[in-house]
Coordinates of C-alpha atoms and ligand atoms in Angstrom, one line a residue:
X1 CA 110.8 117.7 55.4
X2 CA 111.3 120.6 52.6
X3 CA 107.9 120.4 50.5
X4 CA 110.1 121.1 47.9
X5 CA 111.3 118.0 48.3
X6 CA 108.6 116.0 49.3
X7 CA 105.9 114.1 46.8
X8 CA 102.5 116.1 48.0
X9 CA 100.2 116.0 44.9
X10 CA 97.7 118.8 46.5
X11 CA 94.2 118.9 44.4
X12 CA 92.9 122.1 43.7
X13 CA 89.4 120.8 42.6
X14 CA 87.0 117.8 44.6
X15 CA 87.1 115.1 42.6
X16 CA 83.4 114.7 41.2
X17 CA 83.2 110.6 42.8
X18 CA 84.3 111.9 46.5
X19 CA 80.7 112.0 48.2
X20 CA 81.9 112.5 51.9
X21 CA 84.5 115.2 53.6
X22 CA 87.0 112.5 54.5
X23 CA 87.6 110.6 50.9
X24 CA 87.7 114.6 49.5
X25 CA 89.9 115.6 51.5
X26 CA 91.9 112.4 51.5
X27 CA 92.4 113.2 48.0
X28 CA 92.9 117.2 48.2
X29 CA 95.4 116.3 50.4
X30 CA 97.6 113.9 48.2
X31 CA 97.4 111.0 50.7
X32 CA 95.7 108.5 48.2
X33 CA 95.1 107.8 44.9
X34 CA 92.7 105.2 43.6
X35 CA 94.6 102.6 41.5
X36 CA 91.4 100.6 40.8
X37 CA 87.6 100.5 43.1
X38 CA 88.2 100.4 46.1
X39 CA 92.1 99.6 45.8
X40 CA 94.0 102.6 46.3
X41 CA 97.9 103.6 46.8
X42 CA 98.8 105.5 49.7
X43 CA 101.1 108.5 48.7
X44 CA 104.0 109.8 50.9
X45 CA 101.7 112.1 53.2
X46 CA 98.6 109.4 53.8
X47 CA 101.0 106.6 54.6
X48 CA 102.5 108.6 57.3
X49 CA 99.2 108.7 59.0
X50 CA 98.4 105.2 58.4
X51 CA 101.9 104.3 60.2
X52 CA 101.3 106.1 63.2
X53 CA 98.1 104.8 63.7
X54 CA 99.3 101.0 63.3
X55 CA 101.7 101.8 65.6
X56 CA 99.3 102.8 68.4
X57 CA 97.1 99.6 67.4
X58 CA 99.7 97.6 68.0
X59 CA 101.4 98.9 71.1
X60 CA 97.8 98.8 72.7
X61 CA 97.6 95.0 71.4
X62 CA 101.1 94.7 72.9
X63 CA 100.1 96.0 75.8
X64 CA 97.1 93.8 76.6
X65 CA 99.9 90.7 76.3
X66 CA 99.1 90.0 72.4
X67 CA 101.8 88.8 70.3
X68 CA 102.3 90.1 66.5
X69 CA 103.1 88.0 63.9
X70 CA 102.6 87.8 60.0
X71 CA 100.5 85.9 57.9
X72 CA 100.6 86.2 54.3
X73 CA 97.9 87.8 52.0
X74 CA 97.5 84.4 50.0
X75 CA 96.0 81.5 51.6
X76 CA 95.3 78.3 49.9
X77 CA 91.6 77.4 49.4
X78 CA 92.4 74.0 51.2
X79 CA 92.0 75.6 54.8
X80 CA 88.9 77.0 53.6
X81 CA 87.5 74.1 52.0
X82 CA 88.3 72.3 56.1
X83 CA 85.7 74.8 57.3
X84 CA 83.4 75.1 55.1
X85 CA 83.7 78.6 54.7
X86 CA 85.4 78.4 50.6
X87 CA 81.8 78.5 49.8
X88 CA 80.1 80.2 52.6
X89 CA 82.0 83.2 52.1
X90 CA 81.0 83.6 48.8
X91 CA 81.6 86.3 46.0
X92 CA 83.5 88.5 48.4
X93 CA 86.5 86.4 48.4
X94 CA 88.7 86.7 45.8
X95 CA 90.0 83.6 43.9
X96 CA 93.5 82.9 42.1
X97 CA 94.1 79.3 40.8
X98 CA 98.3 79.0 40.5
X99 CA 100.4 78.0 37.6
X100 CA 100.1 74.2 39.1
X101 CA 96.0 75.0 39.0
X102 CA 96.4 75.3 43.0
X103 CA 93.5 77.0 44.4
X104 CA 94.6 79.8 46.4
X105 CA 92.6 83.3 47.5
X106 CA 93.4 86.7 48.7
X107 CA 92.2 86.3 52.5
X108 CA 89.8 88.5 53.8
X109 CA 90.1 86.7 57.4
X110 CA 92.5 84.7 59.0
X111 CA 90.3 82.4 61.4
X112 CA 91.3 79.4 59.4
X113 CA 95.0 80.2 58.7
X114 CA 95.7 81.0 62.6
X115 CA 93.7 77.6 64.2
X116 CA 96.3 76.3 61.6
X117 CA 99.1 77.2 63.2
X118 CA 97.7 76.6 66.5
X119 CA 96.6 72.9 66.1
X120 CA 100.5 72.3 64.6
X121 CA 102.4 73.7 67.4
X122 CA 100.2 73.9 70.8
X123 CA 98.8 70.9 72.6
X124 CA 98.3 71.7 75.9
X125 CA 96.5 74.1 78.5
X126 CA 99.6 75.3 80.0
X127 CA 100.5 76.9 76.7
X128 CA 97.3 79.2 77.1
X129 CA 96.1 81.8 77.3
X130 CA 97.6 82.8 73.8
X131 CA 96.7 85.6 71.5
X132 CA 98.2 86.2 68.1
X133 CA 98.0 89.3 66.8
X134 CA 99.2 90.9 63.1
X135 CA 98.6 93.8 60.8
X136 CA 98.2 92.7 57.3
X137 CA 95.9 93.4 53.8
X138 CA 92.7 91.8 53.6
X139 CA 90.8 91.7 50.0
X140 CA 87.3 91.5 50.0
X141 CA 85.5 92.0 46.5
X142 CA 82.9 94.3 48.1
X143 CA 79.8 94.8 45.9
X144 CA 79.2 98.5 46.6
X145 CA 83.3 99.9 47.1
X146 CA 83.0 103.5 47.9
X147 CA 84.0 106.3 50.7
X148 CA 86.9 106.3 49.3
X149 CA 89.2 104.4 51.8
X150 CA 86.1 104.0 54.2
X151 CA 85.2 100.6 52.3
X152 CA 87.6 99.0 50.1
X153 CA 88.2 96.3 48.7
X154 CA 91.8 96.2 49.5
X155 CA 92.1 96.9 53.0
X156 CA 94.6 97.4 56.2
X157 CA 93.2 95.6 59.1
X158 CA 94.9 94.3 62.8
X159 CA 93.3 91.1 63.4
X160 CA 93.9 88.9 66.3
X161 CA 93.1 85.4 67.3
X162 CA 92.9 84.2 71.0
X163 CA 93.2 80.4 72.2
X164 CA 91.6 79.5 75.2
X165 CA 91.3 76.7 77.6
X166 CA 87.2 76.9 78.4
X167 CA 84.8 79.6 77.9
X168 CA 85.8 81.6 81.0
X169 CA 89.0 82.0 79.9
X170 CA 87.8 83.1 76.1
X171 CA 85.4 85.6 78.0
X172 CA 88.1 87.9 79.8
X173 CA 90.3 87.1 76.5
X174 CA 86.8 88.9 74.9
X175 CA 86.9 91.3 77.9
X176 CA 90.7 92.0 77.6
X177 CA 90.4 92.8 74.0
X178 CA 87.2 95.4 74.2
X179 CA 89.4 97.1 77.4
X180 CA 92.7 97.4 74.6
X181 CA 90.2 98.4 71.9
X182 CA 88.9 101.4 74.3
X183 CA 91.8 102.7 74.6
X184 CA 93.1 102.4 71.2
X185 CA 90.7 104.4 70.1
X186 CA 91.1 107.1 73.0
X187 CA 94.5 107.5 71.9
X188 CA 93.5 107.9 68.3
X189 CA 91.1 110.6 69.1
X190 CA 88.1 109.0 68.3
X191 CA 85.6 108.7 71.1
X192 CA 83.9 104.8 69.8
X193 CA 81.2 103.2 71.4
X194 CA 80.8 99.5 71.7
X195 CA 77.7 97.9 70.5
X196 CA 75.9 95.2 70.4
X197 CA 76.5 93.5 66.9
X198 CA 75.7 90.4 64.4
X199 CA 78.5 88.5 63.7
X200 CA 77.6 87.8 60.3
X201 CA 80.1 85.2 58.1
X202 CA 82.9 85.4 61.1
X203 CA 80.1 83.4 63.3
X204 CA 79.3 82.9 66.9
X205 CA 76.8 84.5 68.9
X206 CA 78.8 87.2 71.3
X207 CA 80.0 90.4 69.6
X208 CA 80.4 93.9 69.9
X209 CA 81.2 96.2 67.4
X210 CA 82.7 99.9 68.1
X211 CA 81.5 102.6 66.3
X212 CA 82.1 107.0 66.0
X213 CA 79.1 108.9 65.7
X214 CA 79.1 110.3 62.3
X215 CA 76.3 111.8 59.7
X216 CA 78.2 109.7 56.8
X217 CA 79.0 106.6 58.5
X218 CA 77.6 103.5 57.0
X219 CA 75.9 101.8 59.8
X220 CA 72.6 102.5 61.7
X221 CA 72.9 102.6 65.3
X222 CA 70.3 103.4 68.2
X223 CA 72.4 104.1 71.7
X224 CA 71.8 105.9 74.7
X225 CA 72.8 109.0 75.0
X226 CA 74.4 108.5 78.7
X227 CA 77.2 106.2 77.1
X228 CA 78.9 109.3 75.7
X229 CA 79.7 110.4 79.3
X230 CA 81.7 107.5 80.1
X231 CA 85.5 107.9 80.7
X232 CA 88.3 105.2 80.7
X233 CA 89.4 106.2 84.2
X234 CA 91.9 103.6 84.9
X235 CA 95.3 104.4 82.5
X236 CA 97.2 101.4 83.9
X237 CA 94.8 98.5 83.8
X238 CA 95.6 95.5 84.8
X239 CA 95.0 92.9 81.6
X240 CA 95.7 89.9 83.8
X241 CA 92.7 90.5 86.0
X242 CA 89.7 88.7 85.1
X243 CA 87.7 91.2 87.0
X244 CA 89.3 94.5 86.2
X245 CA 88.7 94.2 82.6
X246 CA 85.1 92.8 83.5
X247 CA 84.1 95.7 85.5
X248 CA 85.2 98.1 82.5
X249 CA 83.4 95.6 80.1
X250 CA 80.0 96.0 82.1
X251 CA 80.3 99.4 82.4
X252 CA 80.5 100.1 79.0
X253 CA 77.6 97.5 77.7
X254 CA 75.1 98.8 80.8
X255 CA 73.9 101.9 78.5
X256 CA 71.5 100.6 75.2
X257 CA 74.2 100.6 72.7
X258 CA 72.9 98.6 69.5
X259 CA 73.4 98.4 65.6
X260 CA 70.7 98.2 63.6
X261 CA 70.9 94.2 63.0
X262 CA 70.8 93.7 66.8
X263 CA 68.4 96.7 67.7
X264 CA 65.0 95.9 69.7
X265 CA 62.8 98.9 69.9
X266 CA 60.7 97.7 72.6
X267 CA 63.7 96.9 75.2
X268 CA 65.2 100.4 73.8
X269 CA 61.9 102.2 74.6
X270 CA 61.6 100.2 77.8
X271 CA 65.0 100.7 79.9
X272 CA 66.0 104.2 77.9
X273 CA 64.3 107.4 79.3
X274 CA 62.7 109.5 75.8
X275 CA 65.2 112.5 76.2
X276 CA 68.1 110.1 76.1
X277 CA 67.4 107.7 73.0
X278 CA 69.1 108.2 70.0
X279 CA 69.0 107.4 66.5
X280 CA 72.3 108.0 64.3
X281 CA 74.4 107.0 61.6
X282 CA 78.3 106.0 62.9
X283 CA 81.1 104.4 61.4
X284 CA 82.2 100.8 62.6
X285 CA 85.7 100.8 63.3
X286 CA 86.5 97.5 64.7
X287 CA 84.8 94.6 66.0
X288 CA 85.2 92.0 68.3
X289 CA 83.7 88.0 68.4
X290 CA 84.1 85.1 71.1
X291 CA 82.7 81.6 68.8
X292 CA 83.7 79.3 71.1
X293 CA 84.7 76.0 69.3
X294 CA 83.5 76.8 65.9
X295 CA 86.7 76.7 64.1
X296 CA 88.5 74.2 66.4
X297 CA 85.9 71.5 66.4
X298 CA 85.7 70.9 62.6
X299 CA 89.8 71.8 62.5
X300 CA 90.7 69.3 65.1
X301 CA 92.3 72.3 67.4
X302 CA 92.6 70.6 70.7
X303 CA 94.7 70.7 73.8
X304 CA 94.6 68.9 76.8
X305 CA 93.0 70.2 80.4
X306 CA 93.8 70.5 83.8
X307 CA 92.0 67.2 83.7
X308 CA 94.1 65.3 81.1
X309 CA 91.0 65.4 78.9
X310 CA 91.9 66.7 75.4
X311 CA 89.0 69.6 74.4
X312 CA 88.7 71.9 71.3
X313 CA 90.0 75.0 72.4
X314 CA 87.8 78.1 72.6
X315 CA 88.5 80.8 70.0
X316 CA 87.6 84.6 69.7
X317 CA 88.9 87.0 67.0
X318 CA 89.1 91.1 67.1
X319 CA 89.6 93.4 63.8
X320 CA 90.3 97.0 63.7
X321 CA 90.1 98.4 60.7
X322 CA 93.6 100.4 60.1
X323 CA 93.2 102.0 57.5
X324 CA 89.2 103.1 57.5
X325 CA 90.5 104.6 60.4
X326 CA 92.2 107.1 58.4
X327 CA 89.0 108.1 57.1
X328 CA 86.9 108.0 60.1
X329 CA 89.7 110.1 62.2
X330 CA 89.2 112.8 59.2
X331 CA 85.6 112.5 59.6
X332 CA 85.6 113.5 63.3
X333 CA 88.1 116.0 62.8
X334 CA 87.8 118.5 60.1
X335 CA 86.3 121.7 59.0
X336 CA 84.6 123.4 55.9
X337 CA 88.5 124.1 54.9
X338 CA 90.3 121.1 55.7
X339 CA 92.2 118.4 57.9
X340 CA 92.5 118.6 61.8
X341 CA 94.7 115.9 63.0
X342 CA 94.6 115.1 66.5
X343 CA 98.8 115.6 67.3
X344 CA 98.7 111.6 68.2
X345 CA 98.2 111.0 64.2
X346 CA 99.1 114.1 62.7
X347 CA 101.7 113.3 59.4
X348 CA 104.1 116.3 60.7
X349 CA 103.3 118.1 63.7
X350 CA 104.7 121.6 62.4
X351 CA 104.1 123.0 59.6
X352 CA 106.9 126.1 58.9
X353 CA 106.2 128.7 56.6
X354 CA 108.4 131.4 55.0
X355 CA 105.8 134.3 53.9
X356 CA 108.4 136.2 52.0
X357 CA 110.9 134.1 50.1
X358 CA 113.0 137.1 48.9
X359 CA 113.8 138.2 52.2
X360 CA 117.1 136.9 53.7
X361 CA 116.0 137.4 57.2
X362 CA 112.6 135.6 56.5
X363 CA 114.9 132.8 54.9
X364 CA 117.5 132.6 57.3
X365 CA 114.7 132.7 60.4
X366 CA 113.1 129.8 58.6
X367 CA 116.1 127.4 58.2
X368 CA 117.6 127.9 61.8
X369 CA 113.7 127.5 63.1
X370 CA 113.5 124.2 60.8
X371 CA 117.0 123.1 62.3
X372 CA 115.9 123.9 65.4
X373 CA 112.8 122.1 65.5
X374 CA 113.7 119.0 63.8
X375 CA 116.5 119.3 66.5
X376 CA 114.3 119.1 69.5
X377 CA 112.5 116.0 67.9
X378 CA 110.0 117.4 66.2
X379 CA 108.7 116.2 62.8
X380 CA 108.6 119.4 60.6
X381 CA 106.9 120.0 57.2
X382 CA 108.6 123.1 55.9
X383 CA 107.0 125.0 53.1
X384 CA 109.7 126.5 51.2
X385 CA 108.0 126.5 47.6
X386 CA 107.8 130.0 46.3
X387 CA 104.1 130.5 46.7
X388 CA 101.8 133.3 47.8
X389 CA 101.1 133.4 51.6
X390 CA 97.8 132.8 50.7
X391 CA 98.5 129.6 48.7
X392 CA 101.0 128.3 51.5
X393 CA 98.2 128.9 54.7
X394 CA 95.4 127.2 51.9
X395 CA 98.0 124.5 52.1
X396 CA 98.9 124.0 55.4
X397 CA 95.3 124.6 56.9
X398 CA 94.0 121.9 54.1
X399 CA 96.9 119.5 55.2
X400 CA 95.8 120.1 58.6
X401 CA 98.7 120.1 61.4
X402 CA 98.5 120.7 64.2
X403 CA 101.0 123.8 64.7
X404 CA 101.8 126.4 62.4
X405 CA 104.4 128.4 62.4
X406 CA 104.7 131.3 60.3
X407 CA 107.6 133.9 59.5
X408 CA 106.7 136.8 57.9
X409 CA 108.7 140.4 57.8
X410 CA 106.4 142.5 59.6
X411 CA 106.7 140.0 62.9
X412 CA 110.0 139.1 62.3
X413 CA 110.9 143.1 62.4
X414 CA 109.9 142.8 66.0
X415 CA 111.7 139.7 66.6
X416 CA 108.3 137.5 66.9
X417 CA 107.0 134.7 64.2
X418 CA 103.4 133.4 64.8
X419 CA 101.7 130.1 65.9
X420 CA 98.6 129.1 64.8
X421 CA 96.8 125.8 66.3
X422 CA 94.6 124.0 63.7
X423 CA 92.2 122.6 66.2
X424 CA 91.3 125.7 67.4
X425 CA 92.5 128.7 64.9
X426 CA 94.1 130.2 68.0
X427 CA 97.3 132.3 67.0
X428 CA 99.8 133.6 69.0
X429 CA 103.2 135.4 68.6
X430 CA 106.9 134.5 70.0
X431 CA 110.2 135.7 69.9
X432 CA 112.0 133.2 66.6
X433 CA 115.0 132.2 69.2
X434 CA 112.9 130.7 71.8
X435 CA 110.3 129.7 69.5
X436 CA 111.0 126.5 68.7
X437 CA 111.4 125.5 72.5
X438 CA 108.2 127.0 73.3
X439 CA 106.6 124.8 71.0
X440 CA 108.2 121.8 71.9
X441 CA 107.0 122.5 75.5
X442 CA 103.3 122.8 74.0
X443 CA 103.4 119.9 72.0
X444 CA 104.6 118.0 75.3
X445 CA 108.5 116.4 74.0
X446 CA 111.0 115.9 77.1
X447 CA 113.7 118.9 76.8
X448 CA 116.9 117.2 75.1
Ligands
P5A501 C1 87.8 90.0 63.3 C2 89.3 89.9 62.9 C3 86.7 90.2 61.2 O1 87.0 90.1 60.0 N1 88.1 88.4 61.7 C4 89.4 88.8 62.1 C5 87.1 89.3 62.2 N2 85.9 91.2 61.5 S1 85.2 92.4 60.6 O2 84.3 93.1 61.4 O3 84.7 91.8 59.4 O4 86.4 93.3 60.2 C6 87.1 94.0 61.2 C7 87.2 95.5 60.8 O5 87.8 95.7 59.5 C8 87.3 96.9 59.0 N3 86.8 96.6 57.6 C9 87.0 97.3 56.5 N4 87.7 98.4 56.3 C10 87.8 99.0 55.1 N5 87.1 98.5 54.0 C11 86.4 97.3 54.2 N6 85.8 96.8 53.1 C12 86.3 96.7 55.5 N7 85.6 95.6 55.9 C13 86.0 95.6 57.2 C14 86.2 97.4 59.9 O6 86.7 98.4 60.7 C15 85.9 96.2 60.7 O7 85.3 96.6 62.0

């Protein structure tokens, strides 16, 4: 992509309502731009982002044998009204009365929408286990909006919904999910820790909510400080194993790991050595919940058993929040002067940049390296605007990809142009025609 080309609306000054690094630079950046609180439209560069990191959410979900699917924003209050929760929910969901004066709202869950669907189509065990799965805008009318795209009011989310046959069979769906959510999160370069959580208007009693440690997040957690060593050692787990995904489970809920709402000081000062118990602020990025029967008892969501007997099936749901995870990934990774994707999320992977416009060789290196590049499969962000140097590395280091590559005359008279790797600032130089190759080897793409 030629900037020259592109829509990137870079701001020069932090706008005065931007309280933490990641709505600033979210907005430096040009990847939002607030259309009312906490609604926002995502501009060329912050929608890239977003994309890539549905698409991990939901190859993750896919992997773990969940199906997507799409449910519509608008709901009509009538589901609601079946489970009581049109009124327990509150002034957080947002109402709209149609031009037949049908009640209808803006859904900022799909509990009730998905048991549905279930109770309408699926009437017996052998069609479980079965989890649904989509990524669609929630609305909640939050009272406090703020953060930027950390709490909206409009807001990307993954939910998913599984159906179950009896309580075992809901637990390793529970299990299943926290083992896809661990890894989802790996891949997204965000190291979250499950914790022990309320389940507030959702309901239940068994939930865990996964949060990364930051000194702006909006939660208050209190963890042990061993839970940061763990690893996901096993890449290819097996979802279908009731104890695989168990022993992963147990291993990650051993270590205290509690939000505030859940936290019990005297168990924390009892099983956590002093050195190890900490106190910190994080930022909840998804959350999981098994309720059992709640929504399929009053819903009449049944299926028959092994037995013959016909039994409300058990339900759990899991959320990630899409796009607070935008904000959360910039608030793990950034410094005093800007973005540093991790390459899974990046918007561009390379950023190109011609130092001096007015020289042909500069020019022509730039365009054959751009060719080049985009060639071998990389995605490219090529600043070709006739700016300073100074202006284009400001640029480029604000934007914050993960490879720059920059042509200038003085390397280019020996035949080199220069990396630069955002995450750690170190450069390096190359000879232009093997350049691009070299970096495609870094950045890890198959030779073509
Ligand atoms: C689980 C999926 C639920 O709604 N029902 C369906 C369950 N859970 S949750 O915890 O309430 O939300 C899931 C995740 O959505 C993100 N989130 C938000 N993101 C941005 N702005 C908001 N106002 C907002 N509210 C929730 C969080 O990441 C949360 O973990």
């Amino acid at each position: 992509m030629r900037m020259t080309r592109y829509f990137l609306p870079l701001l020069k000054e932090v706008p005065s309502d931007a309280q933490i690094a990641s709505h600033q630079l979210m907005m430096r950046a040009g990847m939002i731009r607030q259309a009312a609180a906490g609604i926002y439209s995502w501009l060329p560069l912050g929608l890239r982002v977003m994309q890539k990191i549905e698409r991990i959410v939901v190859e993750e979900q896919t992997r773990a044998g969940h199906l997507p699917m799409l449910m519509p924003t608008l709901q009509p209050a009538t589901l609601w009204e079946e489970s009581g929760r049109y009124s327990d929910y509150g002034e957080e969901m947002l109402r709209i009365t149609d031009r037949h004066d049908r009640k209808l709202l803006y859904g900022p869950t799909n509990e009730e929408m998905i048991t549905d669907i279930f109770r309408e189509h699926v009437h017996s065990y052998r069609d479980l286990p079965l989890t649904l799965f989509h990524v669609q805008w929630k609305f909640r009318d939050e009272i406090r909006p703020r953060y930027g795209v950390m709490r909206g009011r409009e807001f990307l989310m993954k939910d998913g919904y599984n159906f179950d046959v009896d309580q075992d069979e809901a637990i390793h769906a529970y299990n299943r999910h926290m083992v896809s959510y661990l890894r989802t999160y790996e891949r997204l370069g965000l190291q979250a820790i499950p914790m022990r959580a309320d389940t507030g208007p959702i309901g239940g009693n068994h939930s865990h909510e996964f949060l990364v440690l930051a000194s702006t997040g909006e939660s208050r957690v209190h963890y042990d400080a061993a839970i940061l060593d763990l690893k996901l050692k096993d890449a290819a787990i097996d979802y279908d194993s009731h104890d695989r995904c168990a022993a992963v489970v147990a291993e990650w809920t051993t270590p205290y790991a509690r939000t505030e709402e859940t936290h019990d000081a005297t168990v924390f000062a009892d099983r956590v050595p002093a050195g190890r118990r900490v106190e910190s602020r994080a930022i909840e990025v998804g959350q999981i919940f098994y309720f059992g029967t709640k929504y399929s008892e009053v819903m009449g969501a049944t299926v028959t058993n092994a037995a013959g007997q016909s039994v409300p099936v058990h339900m759990g749901s899991h959320g990630i929040g899409v796009s607070r995870l935008v904000g959360a990934i910039i608030e793990a990774h950034h410094d005093d002067r800007g973005i540093r994707w991790p390459l899974s999320v990046a918007p561009f992977q390379v950023g190109l940049v011609n130092l001096a416009h007015n020289d042909t060789g500069c020019r022509t290196t730039c365009e054959q390296l751009y060719r080049e590049l985009a060639g071998l499969g990389l995605e490219v962000l090529y600043d070709d605007r006739d700016e300073s140097p100074g202006a284009q590395f400001a640029s480029m280091t604000l934007i914050g990809l993960p490879w720059m590559v920059a042509v200038g005359p003085r390397s280019l008279a020996g035949g080199e142009v220069e990396f630069t790797e955002r995450a750690s600032g170190i450069r390096s130089s190359h000879p232009h025609e093997t350049a691009a190759r070299h970096l495609a080897d870094r950045i890890g793409l198959p030779p073509v």
